[in-house]
Short mmCIF file of C-alpha atoms in Angstrom, two decimals:
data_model
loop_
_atom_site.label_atom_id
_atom_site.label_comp_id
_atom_site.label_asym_id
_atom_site.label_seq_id
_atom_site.Cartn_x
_atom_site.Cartn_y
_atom_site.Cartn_z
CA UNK A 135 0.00 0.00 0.00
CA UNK A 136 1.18 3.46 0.05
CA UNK A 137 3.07 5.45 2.55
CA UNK A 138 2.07 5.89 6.71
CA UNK A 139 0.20 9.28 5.91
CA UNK A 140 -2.38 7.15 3.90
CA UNK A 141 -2.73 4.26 6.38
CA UNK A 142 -4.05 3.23 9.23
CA UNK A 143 -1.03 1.28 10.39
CA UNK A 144 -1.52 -1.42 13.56
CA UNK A 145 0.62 -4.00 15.25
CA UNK A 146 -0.69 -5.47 18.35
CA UNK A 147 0.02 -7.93 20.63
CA UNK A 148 -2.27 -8.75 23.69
CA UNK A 149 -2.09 -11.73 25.75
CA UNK A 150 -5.70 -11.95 28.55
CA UNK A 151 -5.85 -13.73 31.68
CA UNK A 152 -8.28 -16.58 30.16
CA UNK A 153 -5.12 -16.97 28.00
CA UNK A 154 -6.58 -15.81 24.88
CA UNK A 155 -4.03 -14.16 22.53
CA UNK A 156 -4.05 -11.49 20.12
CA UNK A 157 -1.30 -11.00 17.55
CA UNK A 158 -1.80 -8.37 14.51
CA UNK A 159 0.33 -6.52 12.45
CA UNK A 160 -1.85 -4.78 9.45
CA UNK A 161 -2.04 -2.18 7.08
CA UNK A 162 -5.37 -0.55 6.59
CA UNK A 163 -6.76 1.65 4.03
CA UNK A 164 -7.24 5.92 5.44
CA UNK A 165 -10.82 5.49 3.06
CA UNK A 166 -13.50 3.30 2.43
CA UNK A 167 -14.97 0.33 4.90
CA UNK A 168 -12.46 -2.29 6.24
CA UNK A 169 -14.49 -4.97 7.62
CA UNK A 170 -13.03 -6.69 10.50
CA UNK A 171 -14.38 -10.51 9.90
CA UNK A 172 -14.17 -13.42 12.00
CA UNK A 173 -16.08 -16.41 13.34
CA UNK A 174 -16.84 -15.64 17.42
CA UNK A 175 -13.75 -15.44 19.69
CA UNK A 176 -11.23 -14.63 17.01
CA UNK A 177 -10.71 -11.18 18.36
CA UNK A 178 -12.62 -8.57 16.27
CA UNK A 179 -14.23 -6.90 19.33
CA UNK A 180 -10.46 -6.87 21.36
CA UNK A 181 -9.16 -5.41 18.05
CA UNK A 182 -11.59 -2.65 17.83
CA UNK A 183 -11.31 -1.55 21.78
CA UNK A 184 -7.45 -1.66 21.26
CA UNK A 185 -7.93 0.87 18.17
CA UNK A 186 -10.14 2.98 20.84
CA UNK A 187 -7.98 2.68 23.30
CA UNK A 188 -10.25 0.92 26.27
CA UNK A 189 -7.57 -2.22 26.01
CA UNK A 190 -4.02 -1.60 26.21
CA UNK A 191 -2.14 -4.33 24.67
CA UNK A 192 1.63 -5.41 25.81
CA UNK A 193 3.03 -4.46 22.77
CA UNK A 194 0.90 -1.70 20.45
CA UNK A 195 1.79 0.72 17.69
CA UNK A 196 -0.70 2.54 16.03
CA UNK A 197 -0.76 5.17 13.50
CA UNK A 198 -3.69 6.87 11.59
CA UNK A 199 -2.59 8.88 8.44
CA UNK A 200 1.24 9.78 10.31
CA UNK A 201 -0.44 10.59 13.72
CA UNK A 202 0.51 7.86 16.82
CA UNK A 203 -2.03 7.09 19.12
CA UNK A 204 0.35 4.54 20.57
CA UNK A 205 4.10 3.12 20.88
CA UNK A 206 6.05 2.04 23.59
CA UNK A 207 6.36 5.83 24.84
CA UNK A 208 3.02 6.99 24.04
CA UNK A 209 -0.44 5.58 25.26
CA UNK A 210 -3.80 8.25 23.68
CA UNK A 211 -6.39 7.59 26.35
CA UNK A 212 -9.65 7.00 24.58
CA UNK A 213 -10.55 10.83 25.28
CA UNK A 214 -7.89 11.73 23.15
CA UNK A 215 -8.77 9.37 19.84
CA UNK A 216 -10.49 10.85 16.94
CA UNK A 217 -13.13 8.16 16.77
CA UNK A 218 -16.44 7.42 16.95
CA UNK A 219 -17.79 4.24 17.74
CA UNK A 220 -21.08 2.69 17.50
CA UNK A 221 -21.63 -0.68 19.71
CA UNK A 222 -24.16 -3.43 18.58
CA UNK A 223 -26.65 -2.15 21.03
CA UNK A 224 -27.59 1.46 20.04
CA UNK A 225 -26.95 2.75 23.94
CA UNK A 226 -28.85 6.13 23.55
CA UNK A 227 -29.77 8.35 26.66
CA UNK A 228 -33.22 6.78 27.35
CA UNK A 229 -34.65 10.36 28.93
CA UNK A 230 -33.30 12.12 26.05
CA UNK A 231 -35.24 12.71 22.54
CA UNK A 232 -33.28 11.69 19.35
CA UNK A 233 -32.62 15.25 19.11
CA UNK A 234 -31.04 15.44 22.65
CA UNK A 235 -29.18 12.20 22.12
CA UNK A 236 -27.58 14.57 19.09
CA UNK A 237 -26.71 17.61 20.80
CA UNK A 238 -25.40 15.64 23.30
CA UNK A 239 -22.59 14.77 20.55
CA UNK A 240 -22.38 18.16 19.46
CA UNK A 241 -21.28 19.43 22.75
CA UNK A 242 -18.41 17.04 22.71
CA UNK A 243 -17.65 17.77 18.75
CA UNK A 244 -13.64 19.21 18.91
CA UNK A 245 -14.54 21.94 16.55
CA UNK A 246 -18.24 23.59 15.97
CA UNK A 247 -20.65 21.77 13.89
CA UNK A 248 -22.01 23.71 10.69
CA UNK A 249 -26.40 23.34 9.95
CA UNK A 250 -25.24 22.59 6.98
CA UNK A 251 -22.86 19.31 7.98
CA UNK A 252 -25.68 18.53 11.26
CA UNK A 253 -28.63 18.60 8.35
CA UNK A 254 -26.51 16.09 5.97
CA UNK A 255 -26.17 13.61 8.57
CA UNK A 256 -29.55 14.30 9.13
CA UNK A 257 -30.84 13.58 5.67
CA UNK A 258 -28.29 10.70 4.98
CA UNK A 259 -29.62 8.97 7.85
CA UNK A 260 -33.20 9.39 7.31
CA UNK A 261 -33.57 10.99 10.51
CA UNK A 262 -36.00 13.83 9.82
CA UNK A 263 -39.13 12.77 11.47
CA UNK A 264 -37.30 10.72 14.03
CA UNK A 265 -35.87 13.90 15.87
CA UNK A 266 -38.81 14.45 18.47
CA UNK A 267 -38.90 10.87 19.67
CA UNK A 268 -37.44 9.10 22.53
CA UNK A 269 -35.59 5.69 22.27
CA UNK A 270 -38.71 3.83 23.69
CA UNK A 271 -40.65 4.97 20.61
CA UNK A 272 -38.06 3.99 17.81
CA UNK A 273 -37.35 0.60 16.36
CA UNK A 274 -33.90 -1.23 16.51
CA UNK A 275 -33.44 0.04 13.03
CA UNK A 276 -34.51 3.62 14.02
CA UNK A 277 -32.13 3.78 17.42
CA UNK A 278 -28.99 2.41 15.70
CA UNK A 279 -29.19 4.99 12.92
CA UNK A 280 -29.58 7.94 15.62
CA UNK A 281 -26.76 6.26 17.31
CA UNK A 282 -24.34 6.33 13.82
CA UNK A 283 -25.19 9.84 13.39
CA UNK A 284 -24.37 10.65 17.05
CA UNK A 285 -20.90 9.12 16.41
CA UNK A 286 -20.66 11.23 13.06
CA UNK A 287 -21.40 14.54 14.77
CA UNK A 288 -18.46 14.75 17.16
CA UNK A 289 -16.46 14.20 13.43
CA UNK A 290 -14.30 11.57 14.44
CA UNK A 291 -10.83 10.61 12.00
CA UNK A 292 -12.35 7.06 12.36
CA UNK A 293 -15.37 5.76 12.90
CA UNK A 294 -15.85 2.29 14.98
CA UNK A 295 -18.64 -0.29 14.57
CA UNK A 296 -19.21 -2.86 16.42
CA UNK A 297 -21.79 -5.25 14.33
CA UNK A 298 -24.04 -2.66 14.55
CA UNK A 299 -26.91 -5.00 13.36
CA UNK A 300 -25.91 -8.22 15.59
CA UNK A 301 -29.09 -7.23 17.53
CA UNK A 302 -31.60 -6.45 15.14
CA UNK A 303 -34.10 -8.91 13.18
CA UNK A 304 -33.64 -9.61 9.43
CA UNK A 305 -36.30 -7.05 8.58
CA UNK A 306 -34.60 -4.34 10.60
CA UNK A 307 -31.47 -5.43 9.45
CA UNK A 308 -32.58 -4.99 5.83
CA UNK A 309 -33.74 -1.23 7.02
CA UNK A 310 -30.95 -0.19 8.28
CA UNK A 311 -28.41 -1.87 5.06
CA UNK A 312 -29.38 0.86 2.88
CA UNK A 313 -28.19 3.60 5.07
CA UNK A 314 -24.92 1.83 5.54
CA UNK A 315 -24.16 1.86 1.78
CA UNK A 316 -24.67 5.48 1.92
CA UNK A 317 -22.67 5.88 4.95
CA UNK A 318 -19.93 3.85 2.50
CA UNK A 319 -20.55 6.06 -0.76
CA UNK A 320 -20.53 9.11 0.79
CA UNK A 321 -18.60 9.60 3.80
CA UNK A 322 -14.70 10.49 3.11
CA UNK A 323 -13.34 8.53 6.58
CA UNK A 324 -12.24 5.24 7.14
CA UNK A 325 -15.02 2.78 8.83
CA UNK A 326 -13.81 -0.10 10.81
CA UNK A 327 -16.81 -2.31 10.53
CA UNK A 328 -16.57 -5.34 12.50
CA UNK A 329 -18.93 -8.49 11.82
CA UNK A 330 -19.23 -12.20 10.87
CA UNK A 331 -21.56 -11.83 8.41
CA UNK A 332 -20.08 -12.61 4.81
CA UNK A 333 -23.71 -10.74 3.11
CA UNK A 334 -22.92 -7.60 5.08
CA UNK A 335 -19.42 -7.29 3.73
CA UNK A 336 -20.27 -8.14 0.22
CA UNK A 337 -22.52 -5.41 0.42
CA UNK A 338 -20.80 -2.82 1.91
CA UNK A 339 -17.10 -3.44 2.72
CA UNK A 340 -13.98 -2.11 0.35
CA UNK A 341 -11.17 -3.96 2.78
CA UNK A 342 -11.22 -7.06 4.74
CA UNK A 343 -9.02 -8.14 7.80
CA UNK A 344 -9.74 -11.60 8.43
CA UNK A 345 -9.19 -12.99 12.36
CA UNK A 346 -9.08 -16.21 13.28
CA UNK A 347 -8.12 -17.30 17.02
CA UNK A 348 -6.42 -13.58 17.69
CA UNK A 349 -4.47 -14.18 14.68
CA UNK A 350 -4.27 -12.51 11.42
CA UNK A 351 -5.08 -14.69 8.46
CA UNK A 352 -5.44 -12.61 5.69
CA UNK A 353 -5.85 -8.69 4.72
CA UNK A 354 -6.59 -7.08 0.89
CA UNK A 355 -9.62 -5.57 -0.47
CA UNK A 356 -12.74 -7.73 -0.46
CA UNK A 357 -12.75 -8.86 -3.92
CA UNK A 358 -9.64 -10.75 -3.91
CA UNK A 359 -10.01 -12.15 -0.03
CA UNK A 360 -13.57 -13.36 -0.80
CA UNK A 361 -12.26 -15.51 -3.91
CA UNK A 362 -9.11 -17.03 -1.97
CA UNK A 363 -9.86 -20.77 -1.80
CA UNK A 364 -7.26 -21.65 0.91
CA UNK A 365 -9.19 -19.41 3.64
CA UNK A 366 -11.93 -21.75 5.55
CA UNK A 367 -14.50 -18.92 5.80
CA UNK A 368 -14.76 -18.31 2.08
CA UNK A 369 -13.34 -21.87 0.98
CA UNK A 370 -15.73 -25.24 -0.29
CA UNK A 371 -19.33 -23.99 -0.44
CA UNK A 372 -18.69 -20.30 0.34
CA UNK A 373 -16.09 -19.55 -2.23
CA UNK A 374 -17.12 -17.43 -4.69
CA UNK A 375 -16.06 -13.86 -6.15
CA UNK A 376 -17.00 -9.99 -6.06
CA UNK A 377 -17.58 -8.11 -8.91
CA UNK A 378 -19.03 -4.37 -9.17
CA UNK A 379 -20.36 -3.43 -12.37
CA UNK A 380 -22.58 -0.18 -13.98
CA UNK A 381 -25.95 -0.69 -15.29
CA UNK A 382 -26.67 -0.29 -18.99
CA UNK A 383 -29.88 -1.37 -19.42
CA UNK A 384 -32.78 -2.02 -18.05
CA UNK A 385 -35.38 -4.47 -19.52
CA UNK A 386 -39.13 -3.28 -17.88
CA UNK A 387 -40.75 -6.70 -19.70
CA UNK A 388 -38.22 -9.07 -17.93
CA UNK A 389 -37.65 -6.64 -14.42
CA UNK A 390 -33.95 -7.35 -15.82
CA UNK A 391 -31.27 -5.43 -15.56
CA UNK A 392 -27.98 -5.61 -17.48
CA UNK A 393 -24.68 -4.59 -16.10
CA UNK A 394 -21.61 -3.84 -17.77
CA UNK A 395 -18.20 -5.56 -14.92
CA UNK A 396 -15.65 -5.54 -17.55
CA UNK A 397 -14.59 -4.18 -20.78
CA UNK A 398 -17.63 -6.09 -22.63
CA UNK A 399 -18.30 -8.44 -19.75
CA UNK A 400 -22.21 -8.28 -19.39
CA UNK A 401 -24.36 -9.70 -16.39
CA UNK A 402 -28.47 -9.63 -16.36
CA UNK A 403 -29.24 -9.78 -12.81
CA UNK A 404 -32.79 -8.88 -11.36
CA UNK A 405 -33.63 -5.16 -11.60
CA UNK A 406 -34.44 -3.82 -8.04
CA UNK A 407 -35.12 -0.45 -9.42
CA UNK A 408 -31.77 0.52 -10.20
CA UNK A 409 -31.14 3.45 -12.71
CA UNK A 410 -29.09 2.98 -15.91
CA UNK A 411 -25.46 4.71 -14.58
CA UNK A 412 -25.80 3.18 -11.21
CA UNK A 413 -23.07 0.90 -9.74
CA UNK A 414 -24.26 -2.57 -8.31
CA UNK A 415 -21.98 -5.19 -6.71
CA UNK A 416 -22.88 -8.61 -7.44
CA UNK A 417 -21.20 -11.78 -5.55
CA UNK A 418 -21.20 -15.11 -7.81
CA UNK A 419 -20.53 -18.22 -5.48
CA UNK A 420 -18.92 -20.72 -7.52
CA UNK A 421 -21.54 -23.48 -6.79
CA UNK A 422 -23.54 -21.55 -9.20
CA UNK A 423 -21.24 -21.31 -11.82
CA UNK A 424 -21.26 -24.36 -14.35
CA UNK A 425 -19.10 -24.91 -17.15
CA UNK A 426 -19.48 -25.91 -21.37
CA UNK A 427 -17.07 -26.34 -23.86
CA UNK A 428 -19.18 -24.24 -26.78
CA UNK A 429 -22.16 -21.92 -26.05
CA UNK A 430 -24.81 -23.60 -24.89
CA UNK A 431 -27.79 -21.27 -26.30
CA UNK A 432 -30.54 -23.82 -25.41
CA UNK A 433 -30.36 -23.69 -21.70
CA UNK A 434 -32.48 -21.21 -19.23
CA UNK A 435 -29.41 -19.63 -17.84
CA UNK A 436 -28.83 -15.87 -19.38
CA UNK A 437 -25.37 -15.53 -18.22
CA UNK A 438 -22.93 -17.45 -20.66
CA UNK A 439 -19.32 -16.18 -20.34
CA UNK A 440 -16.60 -16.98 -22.66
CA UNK A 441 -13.47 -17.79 -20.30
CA UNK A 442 -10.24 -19.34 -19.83
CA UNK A 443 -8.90 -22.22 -17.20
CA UNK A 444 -5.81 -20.40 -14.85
CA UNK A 445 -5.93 -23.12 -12.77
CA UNK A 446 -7.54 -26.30 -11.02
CA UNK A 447 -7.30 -27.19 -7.11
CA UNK A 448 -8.98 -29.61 -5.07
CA UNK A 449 -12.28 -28.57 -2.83
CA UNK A 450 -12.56 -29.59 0.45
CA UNK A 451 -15.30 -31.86 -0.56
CA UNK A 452 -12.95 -34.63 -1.98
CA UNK A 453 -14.96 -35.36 -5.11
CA UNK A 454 -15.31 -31.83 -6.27
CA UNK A 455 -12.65 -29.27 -7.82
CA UNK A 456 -12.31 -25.89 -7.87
CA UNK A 457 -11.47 -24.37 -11.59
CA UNK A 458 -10.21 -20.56 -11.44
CA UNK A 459 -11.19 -18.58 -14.92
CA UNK A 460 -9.93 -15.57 -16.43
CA UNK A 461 -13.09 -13.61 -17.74
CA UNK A 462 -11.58 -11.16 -20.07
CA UNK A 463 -10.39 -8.93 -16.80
CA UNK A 464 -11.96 -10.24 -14.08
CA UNK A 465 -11.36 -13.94 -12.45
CA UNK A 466 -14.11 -16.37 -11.36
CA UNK A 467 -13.89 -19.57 -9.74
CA UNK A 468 -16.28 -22.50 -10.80
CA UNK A 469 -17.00 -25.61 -8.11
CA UNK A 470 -17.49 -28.79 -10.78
CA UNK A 471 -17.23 -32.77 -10.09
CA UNK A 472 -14.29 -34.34 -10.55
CA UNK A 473 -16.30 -36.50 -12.73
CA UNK A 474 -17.20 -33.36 -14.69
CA UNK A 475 -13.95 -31.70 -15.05
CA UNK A 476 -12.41 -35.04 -16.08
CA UNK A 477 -15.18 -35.64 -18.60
CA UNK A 478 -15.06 -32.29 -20.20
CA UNK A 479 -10.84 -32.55 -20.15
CA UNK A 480 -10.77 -29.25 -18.27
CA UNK A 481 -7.21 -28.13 -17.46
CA UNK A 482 -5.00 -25.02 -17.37
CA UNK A 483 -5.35 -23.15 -20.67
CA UNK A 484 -8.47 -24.95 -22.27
CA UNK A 485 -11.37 -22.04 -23.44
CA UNK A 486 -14.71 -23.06 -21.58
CA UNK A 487 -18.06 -20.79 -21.03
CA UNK A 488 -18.91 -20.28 -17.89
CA UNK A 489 -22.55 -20.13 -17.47
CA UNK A 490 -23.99 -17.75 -14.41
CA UNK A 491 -27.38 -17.96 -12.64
CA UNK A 492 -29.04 -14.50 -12.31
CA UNK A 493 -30.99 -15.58 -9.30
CA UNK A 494 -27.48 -16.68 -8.12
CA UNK A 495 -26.35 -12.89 -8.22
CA UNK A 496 -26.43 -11.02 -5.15
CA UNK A 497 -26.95 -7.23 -5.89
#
């Protein structure tokens, strides 16, 4: 990556009494959302408070865009961080309105808060009508979105999440989604986003940092962590890839929409109101991805690729392969029978289509 000024460089090493370890040493993007992904226990949480500063680790160096927060000579208290952080439960003052909870932030902002910057955080957020109300009248949904925009308000150099929608149902959690992916487009600070949850970070997340027992297993933007095969998270029936793509067209008869990934590289995925111009990010697992030696133009399946085989490694399922394609210039991984790939004489250089599901793109 580039130089300190445009990272948020870590290296941390913290050893508990219930003799659970942590040992990191990353380099993390000054933009965008890193997503800080792990199964339970692996240390996301202990990461996150050590970034705050409520856990001070044995050995910890940290440095955000060529400022220390911490070495062996210096220690920021939390006070003294430019963050904001946002825990799974939303944690508002329960006598306060929305609108309290707010000002309550803007009091403890380092520098005054323009109408103008307090009414975009309003409007991103969808806060509006909320601002009268206490906690006990909002929803999950409604609570954790005041509680993002207070940690917005004090404008924090980072801001800190905490699975912010570990707590919510799946119809809050698909509320609240949409405002994250604004928060993502539109806000020009890192996010720290921590979560187990591989749908969240395909929608939202830029950089990954995966965690596995307090150790660090792998770190690079999403799209090539999420297609690694040798990773158990994202490896057998999980693997798959990222792409992000513009759409071009938009078929009303169909409720199809066409997106252009690559350099003529088209995908039809289902049109969820999307206008022509807009970016989507679709994730194609490779369970859904079958192979053919010529076009196959009498199947049901809109998505027919042309591609070439880069390479062919076993799945952890012993009688199925994984076959990595080059798709003009994007990669895709297909997960075949060994039967299959023997049958069809698939190896490293052969020309194959690759045939997609649409209902097997996420959007």
């Amino acid at each position: 990556m580039g130089s300190v000024e445009n990272d948020i460089k870590v290296q941390l090493k913290l050893n508990k009494q219930n003799s659970f370890r942590l040992d990191i040493e990353c380099h993390l993007p000054i933009q965008g959302v890193t997503a800080i992904f792990g199964p339970s226990g692996s240390g996301k949480t202990t990461f996150l408070r050590c970034m705050a500063g409520l856990e001070r680790p044995e050995v910890g160096n940290i440095n955000v865009a060529g400022e220390c927060w911490q070495s062996s000579e210096l220690f920021l208290p939390a006070y003294q961080r430019a963050i904001g952080y946002v825990f799974q439960e939303a944690s508002l003052f329960e006598h306060l309105s929305a609108q309290g909870n707010l000002q309550f932030a803007l009091n403890r902002a380092a520098d005054p808060i323009s109408d103008l910057f307090f009414d975009e955080i309003i409007d991103l957020l969808g806060l509006k009508k909320l601002l009268n109300r206490y906690p006990n009248e909002l929803s999950g949904g409604e609570r954790q979105r005041v509680a993002i925009a207070r940690a917005l308000l004090i404008q924090p150099q980072i801001l800190l999440m905490d699975e912010p929608l570990a707590s919510l149902d799946q119809s809050r959690r698909e509320e609240i989604i949409p405002y994250l992916s604004k928060l993502r487009k539109t806000l020009s600070i890192p996010i720290l986003y921590v979560t187990h949850s591989i749908d969240e970070i395909v929608q939202f997340a830029d950089y990954i940092l995966v965690l596995e027992e307090g150790r660090q297993m792998a770190e690079g933007p999403v799209s090539d962590v999420l297609s690694r095969s040798d990773l158990s998270a994202f490896s057998g029936y999980n693997t798959g890839c990222l792409w992000e793509g513009k759409v071009v067209e938009r078929s009303e008869d169909w409720h199809l929409a066409k997106i252009e990934c690559f350099s003529d590289v088209f995908l039809w995925v289902k049109d969820t109101g999307v206008e022509v111009g807009e970016t989507l990010r679709v994730r194609i697992l490779a369970r859904d991805v079958s192979l053919t030696l010529s076009e196959d133009n009498s199947t049901s399946i809109l998505n027919k690729l042309p591609a070439k085989v880069a390479d062919v490694t076993d799945d952890q399922d012993v009688g199925m392969v994984l076959v990595q394609l080059d798709c003009e210039s994007g990669s895709l991984t297909a997960r075949i029978t060994k039967r299959s790939a023997n049958e069809l004489g698939i190896s490293v250089g052969a020309n194959v289509f690759a045939q997609v599901k649409s209902v097997a793109l996420v959007c």
